[in-house]
Coordinates of C-alpha atoms and ligand atoms in Angstrom, one line a residue:
M1 CA -33.7 -39.7 -22.6
N2 CA -35.9 -39.7 -25.5
L3 CA -35.5 -40.3 -29.9
E4 CA -35.8 -36.6 -30.0
E5 CA -33.7 -35.6 -27.3
F6 CA -31.3 -38.4 -28.8
I7 CA -30.8 -37.2 -31.7
K8 CA -30.6 -32.8 -30.9
K9 CA -28.0 -33.3 -28.5
S10 CA -26.2 -36.0 -30.2
P11 CA -23.3 -34.6 -33.2
K12 CA -23.5 -34.8 -35.7
A13 CA -22.2 -34.3 -39.6
E14 CA -24.0 -33.2 -42.5
L15 CA -23.0 -33.7 -46.3
H16 CA -24.9 -32.5 -48.3
L17 CA -26.1 -29.0 -47.8
H18 CA -26.7 -26.1 -50.9
I19 CA -25.9 -23.1 -49.0
E20 CA -27.9 -21.2 -51.8
G21 CA -30.7 -23.6 -50.6
T22 CA -30.6 -22.3 -47.1
L23 CA -32.0 -18.8 -48.0
E24 CA -34.6 -18.0 -45.6
P25 CA -37.4 -15.7 -46.9
E26 CA -36.2 -13.2 -44.2
L27 CA -32.8 -12.3 -45.9
M28 CA -34.0 -13.1 -48.8
F29 CA -36.5 -10.1 -48.7
S30 CA -33.9 -7.8 -46.4
L31 CA -30.8 -8.9 -49.7
A32 CA -33.4 -7.7 -52.3
K33 CA -33.8 -4.2 -50.7
R34 CA -30.3 -4.2 -49.2
N35 CA -29.0 -5.2 -53.1
N36 CA -32.1 -2.7 -55.0
V37 CA -32.8 -6.4 -56.7
E38 CA -36.0 -6.7 -58.3
I39 CA -38.2 -10.4 -57.2
S40 CA -41.2 -11.7 -58.8
F41 CA -42.5 -12.7 -55.3
K42 CA -45.3 -9.3 -53.4
N43 CA -43.8 -11.1 -49.7
I44 CA -42.8 -13.2 -47.4
D45 CA -45.9 -15.2 -47.1
D46 CA -46.4 -14.9 -51.2
V47 CA -42.8 -16.9 -50.9
K48 CA -44.0 -19.9 -49.2
K49 CA -46.4 -20.1 -51.1
A50 CA -44.1 -20.4 -54.0
Y51 CA -42.4 -23.6 -52.3
N52 CA -45.8 -26.4 -53.7
F53 CA -43.1 -28.5 -56.5
N54 CA -43.9 -31.6 -58.4
N55 CA -40.8 -31.9 -59.3
L56 CA -36.7 -31.0 -58.7
D57 CA -37.3 -28.5 -61.9
S58 CA -40.6 -26.4 -60.8
F59 CA -37.8 -26.3 -57.5
L60 CA -35.2 -25.0 -59.1
K61 CA -36.7 -22.3 -61.1
I62 CA -37.3 -20.4 -57.7
Y63 CA -34.3 -21.8 -55.7
Y64 CA -32.6 -19.3 -59.1
E65 CA -35.2 -16.9 -58.8
G66 CA -34.5 -16.3 -54.7
A67 CA -30.3 -17.0 -55.9
K68 CA -30.7 -13.4 -57.6
V69 CA -30.3 -11.1 -54.6
L70 CA -26.6 -12.8 -54.1
I71 CA -25.0 -9.6 -55.3
N72 CA -21.9 -8.4 -52.5
E73 CA -19.3 -10.5 -50.6
K74 CA -21.4 -10.3 -47.5
D75 CA -24.0 -11.0 -48.7
F76 CA -23.0 -15.0 -49.3
F77 CA -20.5 -14.5 -45.1
D78 CA -24.3 -13.6 -44.0
L79 CA -26.0 -16.4 -45.6
T80 CA -23.1 -18.5 -44.9
W81 CA -23.2 -17.4 -41.0
A82 CA -26.8 -18.0 -40.7
Y83 CA -26.0 -21.6 -41.7
A84 CA -23.3 -21.7 -39.6
L85 CA -25.5 -20.5 -36.6
K86 CA -28.3 -23.1 -36.9
C87 CA -25.4 -25.8 -37.0
K88 CA -24.0 -24.5 -33.0
E89 CA -27.9 -25.1 -32.3
E90 CA -28.3 -27.9 -33.9
N91 CA -25.1 -29.9 -32.7
I92 CA -23.6 -29.8 -36.2
V93 CA -19.9 -30.1 -35.4
H94 CA -18.8 -30.4 -39.3
T95 CA -20.6 -30.1 -42.4
E96 CA -19.6 -30.7 -45.9
I97 CA -22.1 -27.7 -48.2
F98 CA -21.9 -27.5 -51.9
F99 CA -22.1 -24.1 -53.6
D100 CA -22.8 -23.2 -57.1
P101 CA -20.3 -20.6 -58.8
Q102 CA -22.4 -20.8 -62.8
T103 CA -25.8 -19.4 -60.8
H104 CA -24.0 -16.6 -59.9
T105 CA -20.9 -15.7 -62.4
D106 CA -23.5 -16.8 -65.5
R107 CA -25.3 -12.5 -63.2
G108 CA -22.2 -10.9 -63.9
I109 CA -21.5 -11.8 -60.0
S110 CA -17.8 -12.7 -60.2
F111 CA -16.1 -15.5 -58.9
D112 CA -14.1 -14.7 -55.8
I113 CA -16.9 -12.5 -54.0
V114 CA -18.8 -16.5 -53.7
I115 CA -16.1 -18.3 -52.5
N116 CA -15.0 -15.0 -50.3
G117 CA -17.7 -14.8 -48.8
I118 CA -18.3 -18.1 -47.4
Y119 CA -15.6 -19.2 -47.0
K120 CA -15.0 -16.0 -44.3
A121 CA -18.2 -16.7 -42.9
L122 CA -16.9 -20.5 -42.2
Q123 CA -13.4 -19.7 -40.3
K124 CA -15.2 -17.6 -38.1
A125 CA -17.5 -20.4 -37.2
K126 CA -14.2 -22.6 -37.2
N127 CA -12.7 -20.0 -34.8
E128 CA -15.2 -19.2 -32.9
F129 CA -16.9 -22.4 -32.1
N130 CA -14.9 -24.8 -33.9
L131 CA -18.2 -26.0 -36.4
S132 CA -14.8 -27.6 -38.9
F133 CA -16.0 -28.9 -42.5
K134 CA -15.1 -28.6 -46.6
I135 CA -16.2 -26.9 -49.7
I136 CA -17.8 -28.4 -52.7
M137 CA -18.1 -26.8 -55.9
C138 CA -21.1 -28.1 -57.5
F139 CA -21.2 -28.4 -61.8
L140 CA -24.5 -27.0 -62.8
R141 CA -25.9 -29.9 -65.4
H142 CA -28.5 -28.4 -67.5
L143 CA -25.6 -26.3 -69.4
D144 CA -23.2 -27.7 -71.1
E145 CA -19.4 -29.0 -70.2
D146 CA -17.4 -26.2 -71.1
S147 CA -19.2 -24.0 -69.2
G148 CA -18.0 -25.9 -65.7
F149 CA -15.1 -26.3 -66.9
K150 CA -14.6 -22.4 -67.4
V151 CA -15.5 -21.8 -63.4
L152 CA -13.3 -25.7 -63.0
N153 CA -9.9 -22.9 -64.1
Q154 CA -11.6 -20.1 -61.4
A155 CA -11.4 -22.6 -59.0
L156 CA -7.9 -23.7 -59.7
L157 CA -6.9 -20.3 -57.9
H158 CA -9.2 -21.2 -54.8
K159 CA -7.7 -24.8 -54.3
D160 CA -7.0 -23.8 -50.3
K161 CA -10.6 -23.8 -50.2
I162 CA -12.2 -25.9 -52.1
F163 CA -12.3 -29.2 -51.2
G164 CA -14.3 -30.8 -53.8
V165 CA -16.5 -30.8 -56.9
G166 CA -19.7 -32.1 -57.3
L167 CA -23.0 -32.1 -60.3
D168 CA -26.6 -30.5 -59.6
S169 CA -29.0 -29.2 -61.2
S170 CA -31.8 -30.2 -63.6
E171 CA -30.9 -34.4 -63.5
T172 CA -33.2 -36.0 -66.1
G173 CA -32.2 -36.3 -70.0
N174 CA -28.5 -34.9 -68.1
P175 CA -26.5 -38.0 -67.1
P176 CA -23.0 -38.2 -65.9
N177 CA -21.5 -38.8 -68.4
K178 CA -21.8 -35.0 -70.3
F179 CA -19.3 -34.3 -68.0
K180 CA -16.5 -36.6 -67.9
R181 CA -13.2 -34.8 -68.9
L182 CA -14.7 -31.6 -67.0
F183 CA -14.1 -34.4 -64.1
K184 CA -11.2 -35.3 -65.0
K185 CA -9.5 -32.4 -64.9
A186 CA -10.6 -31.8 -61.7
L187 CA -9.6 -35.1 -60.4
E188 CA -6.2 -34.8 -62.5
N189 CA -6.0 -31.8 -60.0
N190 CA -6.6 -33.4 -56.9
F191 CA -10.3 -32.3 -57.0
V192 CA -12.3 -34.7 -55.2
T193 CA -15.3 -36.2 -56.8
V194 CA -18.8 -36.7 -56.2
A195 CA -22.3 -36.2 -58.0
H196 CA -26.0 -35.9 -57.1
A197 CA -27.3 -39.2 -59.2
G198 CA -30.9 -41.4 -58.8
E199 CA -32.5 -38.1 -57.6
E200 CA -35.0 -38.3 -59.7
G201 CA -32.9 -40.7 -62.8
P202 CA -32.0 -44.1 -63.5
P203 CA -29.8 -46.0 -61.8
E204 CA -28.3 -46.2 -64.8
Y205 CA -27.0 -43.0 -63.5
I206 CA -25.3 -43.8 -60.3
W207 CA -23.5 -46.5 -62.3
E208 CA -22.5 -43.6 -64.7
A209 CA -21.3 -41.3 -61.9
L210 CA -19.5 -44.9 -60.1
N211 CA -17.4 -45.4 -62.9
H212 CA -17.1 -42.2 -64.9
L213 CA -16.7 -39.3 -62.5
S214 CA -14.8 -41.0 -59.7
V215 CA -17.2 -40.4 -57.6
K216 CA -16.7 -40.5 -53.4
R217 CA -19.8 -40.9 -52.6
I218 CA -24.1 -39.7 -54.5
D219 CA -25.3 -37.9 -53.8
H220 CA -28.8 -38.5 -53.2
G221 CA -29.1 -42.1 -54.7
V222 CA -33.1 -43.0 -53.0
Q223 CA -33.4 -44.8 -57.1
C224 CA -30.8 -47.1 -56.6
L225 CA -32.8 -49.8 -54.9
K226 CA -33.8 -50.9 -58.4
D227 CA -31.1 -52.1 -59.9
H228 CA -29.8 -55.3 -58.0
K229 CA -26.8 -55.3 -59.2
L230 CA -26.0 -51.9 -58.4
V231 CA -27.0 -52.2 -54.8
E232 CA -24.8 -55.3 -54.2
E233 CA -22.1 -52.6 -55.6
L234 CA -23.1 -50.3 -53.5
S235 CA -22.5 -52.7 -50.5
K236 CA -19.6 -53.8 -51.2
T237 CA -17.8 -50.9 -51.4
Q238 CA -19.5 -49.4 -49.5
I239 CA -20.1 -45.7 -50.9
P240 CA -22.2 -43.1 -49.1
L241 CA -25.5 -41.7 -50.3
T242 CA -26.4 -38.5 -48.8
V243 CA -29.8 -38.9 -48.0
C244 CA -32.5 -36.2 -47.8
P245 CA -35.9 -37.5 -47.0
L246 CA -37.5 -33.9 -46.7
S247 CA -36.0 -32.1 -50.0
N248 CA -37.1 -36.3 -51.4
I249 CA -41.5 -35.1 -50.0
K250 CA -41.0 -31.9 -51.3
L251 CA -40.2 -32.9 -54.9
R252 CA -42.7 -35.8 -55.0
V253 CA -39.7 -38.5 -54.7
F254 CA -42.0 -40.2 -52.5
N255 CA -45.1 -39.6 -52.5
N256 CA -45.4 -38.9 -48.3
L257 CA -41.7 -40.5 -45.4
K258 CA -43.5 -43.1 -44.5
D259 CA -43.4 -44.7 -48.2
H260 CA -39.5 -43.2 -48.2
N261 CA -37.0 -46.1 -49.1
L262 CA -34.6 -44.6 -45.7
K263 CA -35.0 -48.5 -43.5
K264 CA -34.7 -50.7 -46.8
M265 CA -31.6 -49.3 -47.1
L266 CA -30.6 -49.7 -43.6
D267 CA -31.0 -53.4 -44.4
K268 CA -28.9 -53.4 -47.2
K269 CA -26.6 -52.6 -45.3
L270 CA -26.0 -49.7 -47.1
M271 CA -23.6 -46.4 -46.2
V272 CA -26.5 -43.9 -46.1
M273 CA -27.1 -41.3 -43.7
V274 CA -29.6 -38.4 -43.4
N275 CA -28.9 -34.5 -44.4
S276 CA -30.9 -31.4 -45.2
D277 CA -30.3 -30.8 -49.2
D278 CA -32.0 -26.8 -49.4
P279 CA -33.6 -26.7 -46.3
A280 CA -34.5 -23.2 -46.3
Y281 CA -37.1 -24.6 -49.5
F282 CA -38.1 -27.6 -48.4
G283 CA -39.8 -27.3 -44.6
G284 CA -36.9 -27.7 -41.8
Y285 CA -32.6 -28.2 -40.9
L286 CA -31.4 -31.2 -40.3
N287 CA -32.6 -32.3 -36.6
K288 CA -36.5 -31.6 -37.9
N289 CA -34.9 -34.0 -40.6
L290 CA -34.6 -36.9 -38.6
I291 CA -37.1 -36.4 -36.4
E292 CA -39.7 -36.5 -38.6
I293 CA -37.9 -40.0 -41.0
Q294 CA -37.7 -41.4 -37.4
I295 CA -41.0 -41.8 -36.7
A296 CA -42.7 -42.0 -39.7
L297 CA -40.5 -44.4 -40.7
N298 CA -40.5 -46.2 -36.6
L299 CA -36.7 -46.0 -36.4
S300 CA -35.6 -47.6 -33.5
K301 CA -32.4 -45.8 -31.1
E302 CA -30.2 -48.1 -33.9
D303 CA -30.9 -47.3 -36.3
V304 CA -30.3 -43.7 -35.5
K305 CA -27.5 -44.2 -34.4
I306 CA -26.2 -45.8 -37.4
L307 CA -27.8 -42.7 -39.0
L308 CA -26.1 -40.5 -36.9
V309 CA -22.1 -42.9 -37.2
N310 CA -22.7 -42.7 -40.5
S311 CA -22.8 -38.9 -41.0
F312 CA -19.1 -39.1 -40.2
K313 CA -17.9 -42.1 -41.4
S314 CA -19.1 -41.0 -44.8
S315 CA -17.9 -37.5 -45.0
F316 CA -14.0 -36.6 -45.6
L317 CA -12.9 -35.6 -41.9
N318 CA -9.4 -37.4 -41.2
E319 CA -10.0 -41.3 -39.7
K320 CA -8.6 -39.5 -35.9
K321 CA -11.7 -37.0 -35.7
K322 CA -14.1 -39.8 -37.0
I323 CA -12.7 -42.1 -34.0
E324 CA -13.1 -39.3 -31.6
W325 CA -16.7 -37.9 -33.0
I326 CA -18.4 -41.3 -33.5
S327 CA -17.2 -42.2 -29.9
K328 CA -19.5 -38.8 -28.4
I329 CA -22.3 -40.4 -30.5
S330 CA -24.0 -43.0 -27.7
Ligands
HPA401 N1 -30.5 -32.1 -56.4 C1 -30.3 -31.2 -57.8 N2 -30.1 -29.6 -57.4 C2 -30.7 -29.1 -56.8 C3 -30.9 -30.1 -56.0 C4 -31.1 -31.1 -55.3 O1 -31.7 -32.0 -54.7 N3 -31.2 -28.4 -54.4 C5 -29.7 -27.9 -55.2 N4 -29.7 -28.0 -56.5
ZN402 ZN1 -29.1 -31.4 -53.4

């Protein structure tokens, strides 16, 4: 079996996936029509042309624009169901997805509509094809902590559905420490915490997320190699880094896939795995991320196996489930 087939047929977990980032242009247009929402693109080609980003902020502008077509519970359901079907197609058997409530509540959409649509689609996928999942609510870091407290209070009413909290959006100038009090309250309420750090931002932001937000995982974290002490710490603690290769190229964190530092991180024995981040915007779902980075970095079958095993080891599944899935990767 060649490596591409091995990647496609192996069970996988995805740990860094923004559900709003799975909004394909076709669905964006059909929802715009269904909900009578005006969008600033004429047609699907126009949308695809706009997906030419210089950095994180230029992407976020378009991403928040696209999310405006999501209005009703059924829209969030349809969005999530489409991603669940992708999971089935790609042998993603477990997924831990992010959603950004403030992107919607700030437009007057109720928190309940958002979470119920997402949750019902994932439950259906669990019932129909045994997809397991966790939902992680992200705070938008370009907004203030008070806005975060408002959605955290809402999340407390949905503790049965929301497993953890994270931090995303515009990184530079919005360090993890800005949200120390908010994460403290989330931890007091038994939410697991994660945070985007070291995507564009400095290693210092990764330290802050570890030391002041008590995160169990770092999302992206690719800037860690600039700090030897941090690499030592991440290697010792095996705190996972959820790496997203195609995202990093689209947002120009690296010039091209051959320059990506994933292999260096593997060689330093860091707990890394591959994810798709915002696949509708960055040109590919999980298998494409794995296949393209394997080719670009000439990863061996052993390297790929480690990435797949790490996806389960780094997940929030229980130990028994982790062992069961890992035993199926060979
Ligand atoms: N980084 C920060 N915020 C985001 C991302 C990302 O990669 N995707 C969606 N929101
Ligand atoms: Zn992300």
